Amino acid sequence: MRSPRFIKNRQFFAGLLCCASLLASAQQKDLVAYANTLQGTNSEFALSYGNTYPTTALPFSMHAWSAQTGKNGDGWKYQYKATTIRGFQQVHQCSPWVGDYAVFSLMPVAGELKVNEEERAAAFSHDDEIARPDYYKVTFANKVTTEISTTERGAHLRFSFPAKTPAYIVLDGYNALSGVKIFPKERKITGYVTNGRFIPKGFRNYFVIVFDQPFEASGTWENVNNTISAGNLSAEANGAGAYIRFRNGAKVQARVASSYISAEQAEITWQRELGSHTKLEQTKAAANRIWNTLFGRVLVEGGSEKDKATFYSCLFRANLFSHQFFEYNSKGEPYYFSPYDGKVHNGYMYTDNGFWDTFRAQFPLNTILHPTMQGRYMQALLDAQQQCGWFPAWSFPGETGGMLGNHAISLLTDAWVKGIRTFDPKQALDAYFHEAMNKGPWGGANGRAGWKEYYQLGYVSFPESHGSTSQTLEYAYDDFCGYQLAKQTSNEFYQYVFGRSMYNYKNQYDSITGFMRGRKLDGSWLENFDPYEWGGPYTEGNAWHWQWSVFHDVQGLIDLMGGETRFIEKMDSVFSVPNKVNVGYYKQMIHEMTEMVNADMGQYAHGNQPVQHMIYLYNYAGQPWKAQAHARKIMSKLYNAGENGYPGDEDQGQMSSWYVMSALGFYSVCPGTDQYVIGSPLFPKVTVTMENGNKFVVEARNNSPENVYIQSATLNGRPWPHNWLRHADIVNGGVLTLEMGNKPATGRGIMQADRPFSLSRP
């Protein structure tokens, strides 16, 4: 007979064991299951809900994989409304507007051999589809199943055919010169593809594919005329491909690796990343561990399951671009084929990113989560500049010069002020000086369109340069970043050079209309001003949107606009005026216009970059509670984890990073400073674990969909009335505790010391 005390002790220890088990279970929770890679895929030319595809990839991997519903060469490679899939592609595409490169695809074909992309397409339903970061699976109406998991430079696929059904796998060489070789005894295909718009001379993507089942027959084909050459073991032509026949009802695994350097390097990579994975489950488990580790570093607690799904779906997208463009040789040393000079170099290189989109939030998020990678990236920027003569602005994989601004300097300065100092600041400033004083041969962000007028007049004139007002505003911010890096490194020459022009934003402001406006060469304002008119002096927006792009000197903007009262009134008006559109210089509705109208938030156009930071400017003008309310409303109204998940183009992680940072409770209004501006966290608790193990906790007590307003705050136990956090406050670890309520705390965060950095504030 046991004593009551023993029984109580046993119950106590049983309780402890239960708690420990629950804790272990919570720690081992598959966070990856929250992330839906179909988020944002219900998109088309006229309307974007993200313009994404169901990416299966590792964080920042060199290659990703996706199901393909669109025709070869179609920028919309996967559309949610489609009913057939025609292949499974190696992909890199960061925007449908620029297409893709280094693409080839594999497609299982059951029954009669069909190689034509239209004829081989198989019907499917989303009910029979699993789309996760670490694993994609679909079962077609013909009962053929495809599964995919990936490594950084490769993929592991499995094709399962119904019993007794003839089983083929077709390799499609896409839309440019390609070559294939078939090795039946080794159950292997090797080859290369050369497709892509922004590739250097001699570019090739070499691939090796090893199957685990013997070939019963094989041959080559080409997709221009869809001519089949049965029994042929090699081919080289535009769209050259291959096909393999396996035993009826086969279950076939294919392990794929690719290299931009050589066929030999593709083999090295295959052995390094896939050689030990004989089963798809091994590759899937490894990918799952990587994503769960990353997701566990940004652990949210409380809140709804719906919000968690949106959060981790966005966190997934925030960690895809830029893609690695380097490989590891047989000694494990990094090297790369340069997309800029076509030569092989030692070290690291990254690509597939448009900085006009991503300097705002995606790269600042990287400084928190991935400082080692960010340090490598900064040196890679300087290496790229040496190889092609210009900083990348939109690389894909070479420089396209897309959009506007010279935001490589934003990335470099932001890294430097946050302690990531892996590069020579003098070299960076020299390169930026060249960028700012010249116009390159490519797009508007390759050097500076209108640079002479910008320095001679203090603004870019219209119609000499379309997007002139937008250019002036972003050049002024970039010049601030150049000034800031020079100041941080005691470079007096560049402090003087860029210190003179970082206030040029003032020259675009018209005090009569109260808007940033286009100006002519003679200094006069552009006639027939309409703040609802898109285009002309504004890039992808209108005067309502471009009013706020003075990231570095919000106080100066407040002063220009006549003080805080008028500033707040104009900000409030963005949401209260009609959501109407004057198509202006575009002559027709473009998708960004439609997305703003659909958002139904006045002229607030969150679907595009220029206005995404705007709500946080309330913190600079004594009404931080409005930033808190708007942040929560935008997260709730404009984002979800489904196929209509975004209010516009996702844009290489920027749209997702806005959500992730805002859900954490802060945002990077002015990269190039060490401050983040506080909003309203979405979850009751979030723990961010740094690379070095430090933990930063945001605890929002009494948080709920109604309690969006910060009542009081402490940072590491000290009262914190400020509307900003320093980078060091986060990465050194600590606890930000917020008391939340359902009414604005109008007396909190209104002092001058509580306001974030502005150049014009003493």
CSV table of N, CA and C in Angstrom, one decimal, residues 6 56 117 130 197 200 241 264 266 318 339 370 432 455 457 475 534 537 554 580 591 593 596 603 613 642 698 753:
chain,number,residue,atom,x,y,z
A,6,PHE,N,3.0,9.6,-1.4
A,6,PHE,CA,3.7,9.0,-2.6
A,6,PHE,C,2.8,9.2,-3.8
A,56,THR,N,8.7,25.5,-54.6
A,56,THR,CA,9.3,24.5,-53.7
A,56,THR,C,10.8,24.8,-53.7
A,117,GLU,N,3.6,20.3,-75.5
A,117,GLU,CA,3.3,20.8,-74.2
A,117,GLU,C,1.8,20.9,-74.0
A,130,ILE,N,-0.9,19.3,-52.8
A,130,ILE,CA,-0.3,19.8,-51.5
A,130,ILE,C,0.9,20.7,-51.9
A,197,ARG,N,16.6,36.3,-70.8
A,197,ARG,CA,16.7,37.6,-71.5
A,197,ARG,C,18.0,38.3,-71.1
A,200,PRO,N,24.6,36.6,-69.9
A,200,PRO,CA,25.8,37.0,-70.7
A,200,PRO,C,26.1,36.0,-71.8
A,241,GLY,N,15.0,18.2,-76.2
A,241,GLY,CA,14.6,17.5,-75.0
A,241,GLY,C,14.8,16.0,-75.1
A,264,GLU,N,30.8,19.2,-65.1
A,264,GLU,CA,31.5,18.6,-64.0
A,264,GLU,C,31.0,19.1,-62.7
A,266,ALA,N,28.1,20.3,-62.0
A,266,ALA,CA,26.8,19.8,-61.8
A,266,ALA,C,26.8,18.4,-61.1
A,318,ALA,N,9.3,35.8,-47.8
A,318,ALA,CA,10.4,36.8,-47.5
A,318,ALA,C,11.8,36.2,-47.5
A,339,PRO,N,27.3,36.6,-63.9
A,339,PRO,CA,26.3,36.9,-64.9
A,339,PRO,C,26.6,38.3,-65.5
A,370,HIS,N,19.5,37.4,-41.0
A,370,HIS,CA,20.6,36.7,-41.8
A,370,HIS,C,21.8,37.7,-42.0
A,432,TYR,N,29.2,54.4,-55.9
A,432,TYR,CA,28.0,55.1,-55.9
A,432,TYR,C,28.1,56.5,-56.6
A,455,TYR,N,21.3,67.7,-60.6
A,455,TYR,CA,22.3,68.4,-60.0
A,455,TYR,C,22.3,69.9,-60.3
A,457,LEU,N,19.6,71.7,-61.6
A,457,LEU,CA,18.4,72.4,-61.2
A,457,LEU,C,17.9,72.1,-59.8
A,475,TYR,N,16.3,59.8,-55.6
A,475,TYR,CA,17.7,60.2,-55.6
A,475,TYR,C,18.1,60.9,-54.3
A,534,TRP,N,-2.3,59.3,-63.0
A,534,TRP,CA,-1.2,58.4,-62.9
A,534,TRP,C,-0.2,58.6,-64.0
A,537,PRO,N,5.1,62.4,-64.5
A,537,PRO,CA,6.2,62.6,-63.6
A,537,PRO,C,6.2,61.6,-62.4
A,554,VAL,N,11.4,63.1,-42.7
A,554,VAL,CA,9.9,63.3,-42.5
A,554,VAL,C,9.6,64.6,-41.8
A,580,LYS,N,-10.8,56.7,-56.8
A,580,LYS,CA,-10.9,56.9,-58.2
A,580,LYS,C,-9.5,56.9,-58.9
A,591,HIS,N,-2.7,47.1,-63.8
A,591,HIS,CA,-3.1,46.2,-62.7
A,591,HIS,C,-2.9,46.9,-61.3
A,593,MET,N,-3.5,50.0,-60.6
A,593,MET,CA,-4.7,50.9,-60.5
A,593,MET,C,-5.9,50.0,-60.0
A,596,MET,N,-5.6,49.1,-56.3
A,596,MET,CA,-5.9,50.2,-55.4
A,596,MET,C,-7.4,50.3,-55.3
A,603,GLN,N,-7.1,56.5,-51.5
A,603,GLN,CA,-5.9,56.5,-52.4
A,603,GLN,C,-4.7,55.7,-51.8
A,613,HIS,N,5.1,52.5,-46.8
A,613,HIS,CA,5.7,53.0,-45.5
A,613,HIS,C,4.8,54.1,-44.9
A,642,GLY,N,-4.3,32.5,-48.7
A,642,GLY,CA,-4.9,31.8,-49.9
A,642,GLY,C,-4.4,32.3,-51.2
A,698,VAL,N,8.7,40.2,-28.2
A,698,VAL,CA,7.7,41.3,-28.2
A,698,VAL,C,6.5,40.6,-27.6
A,753,ALA,N,11.3,63.6,-28.4
A,753,ALA,CA,12.3,62.6,-28.2
A,753,ALA,C,11.7,61.2,-28.6
